[in-house]
Coordinates of C-alpha atoms and ligand atoms in Angstrom, one line a residue:
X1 CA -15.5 -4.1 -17.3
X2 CA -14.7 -1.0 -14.6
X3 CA -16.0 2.6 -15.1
X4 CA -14.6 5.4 -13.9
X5 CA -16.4 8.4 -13.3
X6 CA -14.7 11.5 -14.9
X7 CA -14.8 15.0 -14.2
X8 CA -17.8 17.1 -16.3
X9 CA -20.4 13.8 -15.6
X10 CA -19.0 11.6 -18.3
X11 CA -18.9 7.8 -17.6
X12 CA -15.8 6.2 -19.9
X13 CA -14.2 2.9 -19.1
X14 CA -10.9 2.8 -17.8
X15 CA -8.5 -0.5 -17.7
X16 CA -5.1 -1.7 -16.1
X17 CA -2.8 -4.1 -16.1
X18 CA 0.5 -4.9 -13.6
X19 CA 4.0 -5.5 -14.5
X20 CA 6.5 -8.2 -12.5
X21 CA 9.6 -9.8 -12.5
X22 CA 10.6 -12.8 -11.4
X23 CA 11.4 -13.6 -7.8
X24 CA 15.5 -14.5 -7.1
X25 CA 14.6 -16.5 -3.9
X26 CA 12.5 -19.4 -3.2
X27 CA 11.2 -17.0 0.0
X28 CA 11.0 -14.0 -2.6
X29 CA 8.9 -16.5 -5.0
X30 CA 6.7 -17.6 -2.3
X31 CA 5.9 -14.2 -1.8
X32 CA 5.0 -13.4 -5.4
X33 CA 3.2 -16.4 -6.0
X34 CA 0.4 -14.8 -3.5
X35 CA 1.0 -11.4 -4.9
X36 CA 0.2 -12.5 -8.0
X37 CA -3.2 -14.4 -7.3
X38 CA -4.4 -11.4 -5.5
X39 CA -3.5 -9.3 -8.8
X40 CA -5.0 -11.9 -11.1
X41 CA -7.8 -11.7 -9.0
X42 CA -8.5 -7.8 -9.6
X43 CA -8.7 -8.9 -13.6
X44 CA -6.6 -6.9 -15.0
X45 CA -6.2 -7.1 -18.9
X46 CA -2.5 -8.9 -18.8
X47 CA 0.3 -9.3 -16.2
X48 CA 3.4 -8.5 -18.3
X49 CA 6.3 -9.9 -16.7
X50 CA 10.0 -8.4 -17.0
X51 CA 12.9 -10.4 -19.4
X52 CA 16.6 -10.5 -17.9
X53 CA 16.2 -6.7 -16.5
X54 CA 18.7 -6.3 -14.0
X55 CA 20.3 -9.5 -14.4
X56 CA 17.7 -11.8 -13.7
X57 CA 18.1 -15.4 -15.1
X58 CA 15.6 -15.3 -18.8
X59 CA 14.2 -18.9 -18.0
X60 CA 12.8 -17.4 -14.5
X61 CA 11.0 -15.7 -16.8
X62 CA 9.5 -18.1 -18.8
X63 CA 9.1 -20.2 -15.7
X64 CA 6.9 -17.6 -14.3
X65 CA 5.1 -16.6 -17.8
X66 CA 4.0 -20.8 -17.4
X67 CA 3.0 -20.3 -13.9
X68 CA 0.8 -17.4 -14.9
X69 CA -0.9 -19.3 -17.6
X70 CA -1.6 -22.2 -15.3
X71 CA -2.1 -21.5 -12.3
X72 CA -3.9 -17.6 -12.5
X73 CA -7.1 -16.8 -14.6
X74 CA -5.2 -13.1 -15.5
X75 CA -3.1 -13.1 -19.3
X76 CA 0.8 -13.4 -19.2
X77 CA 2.5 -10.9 -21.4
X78 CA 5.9 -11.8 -22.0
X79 CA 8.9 -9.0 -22.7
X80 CA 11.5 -10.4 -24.1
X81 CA 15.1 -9.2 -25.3
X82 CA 17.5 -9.1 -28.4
X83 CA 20.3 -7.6 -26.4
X84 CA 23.8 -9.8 -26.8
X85 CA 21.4 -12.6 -28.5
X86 CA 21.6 -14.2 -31.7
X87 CA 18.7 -14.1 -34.2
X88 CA 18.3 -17.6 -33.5
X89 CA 18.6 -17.5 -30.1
X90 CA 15.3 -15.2 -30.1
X91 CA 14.0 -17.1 -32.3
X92 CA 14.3 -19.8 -29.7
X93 CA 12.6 -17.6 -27.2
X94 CA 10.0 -16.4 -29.0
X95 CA 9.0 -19.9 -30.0
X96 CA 9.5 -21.2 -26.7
X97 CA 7.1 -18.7 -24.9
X98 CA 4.7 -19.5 -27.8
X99 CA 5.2 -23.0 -26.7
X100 CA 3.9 -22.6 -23.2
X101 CA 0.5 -20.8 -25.2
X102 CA 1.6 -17.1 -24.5
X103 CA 1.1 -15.2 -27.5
X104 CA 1.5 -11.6 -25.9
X105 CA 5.0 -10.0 -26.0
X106 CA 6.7 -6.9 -25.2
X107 CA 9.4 -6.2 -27.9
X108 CA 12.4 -4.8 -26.0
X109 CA 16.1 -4.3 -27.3
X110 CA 17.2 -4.7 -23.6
X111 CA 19.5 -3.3 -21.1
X112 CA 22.6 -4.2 -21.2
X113 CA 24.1 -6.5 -19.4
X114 CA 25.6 -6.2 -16.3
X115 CA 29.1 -5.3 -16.4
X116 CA 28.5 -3.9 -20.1
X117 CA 27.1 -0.4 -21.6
X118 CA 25.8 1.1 -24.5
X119 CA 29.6 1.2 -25.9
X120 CA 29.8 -2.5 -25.8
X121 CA 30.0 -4.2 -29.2
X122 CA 27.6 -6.8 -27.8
X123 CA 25.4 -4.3 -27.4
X124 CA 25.8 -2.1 -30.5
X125 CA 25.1 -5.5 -32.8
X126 CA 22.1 -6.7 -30.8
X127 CA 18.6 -6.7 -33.3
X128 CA 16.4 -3.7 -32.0
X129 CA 13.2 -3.5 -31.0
X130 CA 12.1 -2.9 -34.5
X131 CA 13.7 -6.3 -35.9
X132 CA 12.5 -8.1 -32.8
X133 CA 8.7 -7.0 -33.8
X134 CA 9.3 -8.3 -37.0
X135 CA 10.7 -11.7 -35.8
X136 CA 7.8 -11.8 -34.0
X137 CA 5.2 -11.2 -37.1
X138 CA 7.1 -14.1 -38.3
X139 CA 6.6 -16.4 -35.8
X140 CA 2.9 -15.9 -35.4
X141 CA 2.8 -16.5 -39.6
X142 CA 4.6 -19.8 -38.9
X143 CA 1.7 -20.8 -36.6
X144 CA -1.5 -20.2 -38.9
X145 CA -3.9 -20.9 -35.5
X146 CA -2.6 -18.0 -34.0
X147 CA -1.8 -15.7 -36.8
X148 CA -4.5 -13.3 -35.7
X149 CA -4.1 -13.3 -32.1
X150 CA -1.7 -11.8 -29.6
X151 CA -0.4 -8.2 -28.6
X152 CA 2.7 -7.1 -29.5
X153 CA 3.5 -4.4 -27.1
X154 CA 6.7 -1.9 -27.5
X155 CA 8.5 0.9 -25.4
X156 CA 7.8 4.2 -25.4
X157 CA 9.9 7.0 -23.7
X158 CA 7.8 10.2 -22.9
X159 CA 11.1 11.8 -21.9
X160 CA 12.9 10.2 -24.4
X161 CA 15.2 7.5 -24.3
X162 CA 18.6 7.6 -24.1
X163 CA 20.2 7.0 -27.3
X164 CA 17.3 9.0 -29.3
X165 CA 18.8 13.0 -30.2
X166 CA 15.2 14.6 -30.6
X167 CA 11.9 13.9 -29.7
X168 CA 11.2 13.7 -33.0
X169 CA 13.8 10.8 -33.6
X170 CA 12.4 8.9 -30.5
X171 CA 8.7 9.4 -32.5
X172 CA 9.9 8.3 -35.9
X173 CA 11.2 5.0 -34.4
X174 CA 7.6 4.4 -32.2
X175 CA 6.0 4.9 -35.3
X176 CA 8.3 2.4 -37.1
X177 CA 7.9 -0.2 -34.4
X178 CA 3.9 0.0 -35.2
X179 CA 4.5 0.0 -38.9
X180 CA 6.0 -3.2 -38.2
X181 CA 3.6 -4.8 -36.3
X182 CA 3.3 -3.2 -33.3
X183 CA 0.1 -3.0 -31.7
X184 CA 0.5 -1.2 -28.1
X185 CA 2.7 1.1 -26.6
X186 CA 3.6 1.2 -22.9
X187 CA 5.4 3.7 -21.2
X188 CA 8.6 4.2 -19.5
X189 CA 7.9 5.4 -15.9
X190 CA 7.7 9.2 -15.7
X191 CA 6.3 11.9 -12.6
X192 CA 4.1 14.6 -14.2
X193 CA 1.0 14.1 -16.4
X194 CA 2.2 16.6 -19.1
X195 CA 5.1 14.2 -20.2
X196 CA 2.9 11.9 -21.4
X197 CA 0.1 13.9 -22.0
X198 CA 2.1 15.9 -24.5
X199 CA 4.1 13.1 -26.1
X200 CA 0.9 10.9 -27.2
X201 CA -0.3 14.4 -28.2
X202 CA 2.9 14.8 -30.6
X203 CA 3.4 10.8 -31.2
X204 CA -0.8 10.7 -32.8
X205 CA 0.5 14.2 -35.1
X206 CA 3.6 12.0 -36.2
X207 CA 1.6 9.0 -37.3
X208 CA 0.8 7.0 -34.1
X209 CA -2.8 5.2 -33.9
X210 CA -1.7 2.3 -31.4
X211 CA -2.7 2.8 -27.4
X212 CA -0.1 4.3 -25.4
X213 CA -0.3 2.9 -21.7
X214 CA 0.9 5.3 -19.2
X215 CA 3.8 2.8 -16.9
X216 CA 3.4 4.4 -13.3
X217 CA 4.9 3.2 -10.3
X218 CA 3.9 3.8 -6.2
X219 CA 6.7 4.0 -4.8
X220 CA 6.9 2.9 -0.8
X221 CA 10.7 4.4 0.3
X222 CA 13.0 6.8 -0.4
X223 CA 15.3 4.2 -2.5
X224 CA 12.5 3.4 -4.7
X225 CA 11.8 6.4 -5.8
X226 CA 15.3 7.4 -6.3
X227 CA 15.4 4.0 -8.8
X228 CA 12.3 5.3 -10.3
X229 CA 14.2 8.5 -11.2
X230 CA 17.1 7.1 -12.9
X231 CA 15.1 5.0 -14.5
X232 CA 12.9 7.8 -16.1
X233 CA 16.0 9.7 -16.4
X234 CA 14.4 12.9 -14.7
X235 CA 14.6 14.3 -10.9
X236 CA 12.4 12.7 -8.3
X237 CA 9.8 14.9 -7.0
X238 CA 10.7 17.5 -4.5
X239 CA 7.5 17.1 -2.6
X240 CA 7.4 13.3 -2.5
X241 CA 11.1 13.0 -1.9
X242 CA 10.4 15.5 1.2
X243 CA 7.5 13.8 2.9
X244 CA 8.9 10.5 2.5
X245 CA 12.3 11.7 4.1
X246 CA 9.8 13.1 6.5
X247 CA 8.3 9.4 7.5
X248 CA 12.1 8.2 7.9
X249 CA 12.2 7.0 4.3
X250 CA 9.7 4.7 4.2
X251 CA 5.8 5.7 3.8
X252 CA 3.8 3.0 0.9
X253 CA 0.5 5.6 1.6
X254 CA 2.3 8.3 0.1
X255 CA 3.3 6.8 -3.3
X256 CA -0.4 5.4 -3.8
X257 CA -1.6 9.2 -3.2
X258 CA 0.7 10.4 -5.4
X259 CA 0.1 7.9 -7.5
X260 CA -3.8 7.9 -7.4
X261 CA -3.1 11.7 -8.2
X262 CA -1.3 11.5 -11.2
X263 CA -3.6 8.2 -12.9
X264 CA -6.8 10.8 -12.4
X265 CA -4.6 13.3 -15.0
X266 CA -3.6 10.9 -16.9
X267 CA -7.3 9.2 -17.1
X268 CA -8.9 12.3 -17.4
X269 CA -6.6 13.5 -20.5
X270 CA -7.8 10.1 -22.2
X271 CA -4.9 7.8 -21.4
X272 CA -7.0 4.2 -22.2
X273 CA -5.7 2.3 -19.6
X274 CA -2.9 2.4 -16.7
X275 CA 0.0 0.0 -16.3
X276 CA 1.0 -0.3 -13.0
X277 CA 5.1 -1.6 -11.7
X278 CA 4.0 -3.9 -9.1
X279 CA 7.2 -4.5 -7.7
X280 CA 6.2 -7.9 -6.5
X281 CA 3.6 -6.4 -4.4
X282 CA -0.3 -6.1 -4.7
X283 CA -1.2 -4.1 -1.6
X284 CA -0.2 -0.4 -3.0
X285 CA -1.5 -1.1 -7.1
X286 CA -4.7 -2.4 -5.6
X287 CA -5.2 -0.1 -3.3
X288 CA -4.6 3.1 -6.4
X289 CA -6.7 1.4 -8.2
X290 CA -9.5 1.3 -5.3
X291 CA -9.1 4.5 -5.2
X292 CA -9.6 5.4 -8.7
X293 CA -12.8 3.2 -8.3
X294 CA -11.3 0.6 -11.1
X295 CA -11.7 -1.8 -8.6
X296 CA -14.3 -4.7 -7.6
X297 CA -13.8 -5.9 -4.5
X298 CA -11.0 -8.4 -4.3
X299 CA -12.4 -11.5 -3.9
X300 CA -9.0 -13.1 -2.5
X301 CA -8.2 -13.0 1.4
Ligands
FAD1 P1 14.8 0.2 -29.2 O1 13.4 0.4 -29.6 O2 15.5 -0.8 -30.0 O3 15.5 1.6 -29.2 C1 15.7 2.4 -28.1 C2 15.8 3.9 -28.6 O4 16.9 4.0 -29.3 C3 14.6 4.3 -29.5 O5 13.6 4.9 -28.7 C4 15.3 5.4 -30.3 O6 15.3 6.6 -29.6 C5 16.7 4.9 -30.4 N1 17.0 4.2 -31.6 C6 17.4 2.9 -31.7 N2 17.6 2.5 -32.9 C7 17.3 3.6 -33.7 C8 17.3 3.9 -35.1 N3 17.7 3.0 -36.0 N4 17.0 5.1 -35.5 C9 16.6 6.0 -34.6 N5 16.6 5.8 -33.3 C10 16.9 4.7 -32.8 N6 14.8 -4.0 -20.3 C11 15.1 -5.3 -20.0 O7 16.2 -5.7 -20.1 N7 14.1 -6.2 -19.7 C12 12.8 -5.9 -19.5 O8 11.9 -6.7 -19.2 C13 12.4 -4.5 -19.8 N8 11.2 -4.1 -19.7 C14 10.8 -2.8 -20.0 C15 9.5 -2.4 -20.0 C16 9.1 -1.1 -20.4 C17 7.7 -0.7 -20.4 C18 10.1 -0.2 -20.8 C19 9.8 1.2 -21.2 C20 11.5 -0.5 -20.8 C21 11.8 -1.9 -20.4 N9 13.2 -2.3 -20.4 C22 13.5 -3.6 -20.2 C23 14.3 -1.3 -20.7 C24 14.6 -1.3 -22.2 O9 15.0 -2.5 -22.7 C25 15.7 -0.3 -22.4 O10 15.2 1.0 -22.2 C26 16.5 -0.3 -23.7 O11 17.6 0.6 -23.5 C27 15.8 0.0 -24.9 O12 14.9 -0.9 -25.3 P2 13.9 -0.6 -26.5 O13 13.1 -1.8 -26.8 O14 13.1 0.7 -26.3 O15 15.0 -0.3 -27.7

């Protein structure tokens, strides 16, 4: 287990764990497949890896859940997605990743699909989040040797998602995915420690007890981060868009220090743990975390 020293003298223990997706080329999945032993290598507490997000075929996903399993010592941690399934089909799923001996899941409604929205029926009738957690429950129950084991991780939104009206709305459903089985949060990706710091502040006054992981992502060009953005719904940074226009759009040591910056907030305001978006790469989440002295050295060359 890692220490990190904080501010004041205290010594607390801090963890992390990596998020990927699976590769959409054989040169892409070569790549990953020696990304991901230098992750496994750091020992991270689970690699989760990402279910039909931006298109990406679901049984690349399970393939590279499997290859996790076998062929790395770290702990898959499968999302998976209701969005334009049946109940059976994720039924299917959810028994199928069992069936590979993954019992760690990130509940997810899903994005839509490509070339559909929010307004799509598709979409409107898919099970939630909520109902997925609970198909979930269900599963385990239907496999007494595992009844007691696995996460069951959900989304959290520190600048609220888009379909909640209120913060408060977006809190009542986080709550109502741990009252049905939920057992860890993680977050989407976000740019200043107060987002989170003040939603796990509000989220533990509305009822909350699971961990909240703080999702944070370094980004290495100007694209990225402009991805990152819409994807937290909220403006880039003016200072890291600036200096990374400033090295001609592409600088990977700026979005470690910003992200090295931002972890040490987070850690020091008593976030348990840090998830870090890989993107398929090692070199910029190991080299945060070496920097936040999480790290022993990485024993793969
Ligand atoms: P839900 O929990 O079902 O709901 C989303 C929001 O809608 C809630 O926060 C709430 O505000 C509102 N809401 C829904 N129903 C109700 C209700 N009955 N009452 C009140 N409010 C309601 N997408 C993928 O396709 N693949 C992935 O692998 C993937 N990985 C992700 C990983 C993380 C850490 C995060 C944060 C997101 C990920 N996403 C992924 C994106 C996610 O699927 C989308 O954000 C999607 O729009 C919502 O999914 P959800 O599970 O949060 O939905």
């Amino acid at each position: 287990m890692n220490s990190l020293l904080l501010p004041g003298g205290g010594a607390t223990r801090a963890r992390f764990s990596f998020e990927v997706f699976p590769a959409r080329s054989g040169a892409a999945a070569l790549a990953l497949g020696h990304a991901v032993q230098h992750l496994s290598a750091a020992d991270p507490d689970f690699i989760s890896v990402t279910y039909g997000a931006n298109g990406s075929n679901r049984g690349a996903s399970l393939d590279l859940v499997k290859y996790l399993r076998d062929h790395t010592d770290a702990l898959p941690l499968a999302h998976l997605t209701t969005v334009s399934e049946t109940r059976e089909a994720v039924r299917e799923a959810i028994h199928a990743i069992m069936d590979a001996g993954v019992h760690d899941f990130l509940a997810l409604r899903g994005d839509p699909p490509r070339g559909t929205d929010e307004s799509d029926a598709g979409v409107i009738g898919s099970l939630s989040s909520l109902e997925l957690v609970q198909l979930i429950s269900e599963a385990r129950a239907e496999r007494p040797a595992f009844t007691s084991v696995g996460r069951t991780a959900v989304a959290a939104y520190p600048n609220g998602h888009p379909l909640s009206r209120s913060r408060s709305e977006d809190l009542d459903w986080l709550v109502a995915k741990q009252e049905a089985g939920a057992n860890l949060a993680i977050t989407q990706l976000f740019f200043h420690a107060d987002d989170y710091l003040s939603f796990v502040d509000d989220a533990g006054k509305a009822g909350l007890t699971i961990p909240v992981l703080p999702g944070l992502m370094p980004v290495a060009t100007s694209a990225q981060l402009r991805k990152v953005a819409s994807l937290a719904g909220q403006a880039a940074p003016a200072d890291l868009a600036r200096e990374l226009e400033a090295e001609g759009g592409y600088a990977p040591e700026l979005g470690v220090e910003h992200t090295v910056a931002l972890a040490s907030e987070l850690l020091a305001g008593g976030a348990p743990s840090v998830h870090l978006y890989t993107f398929n790469r090692h070199e910029q989440v190991l080299a945060v975390l070496r920097e936040l002295n999480l790290l022993t050295p990485d024993p793969v060359r």
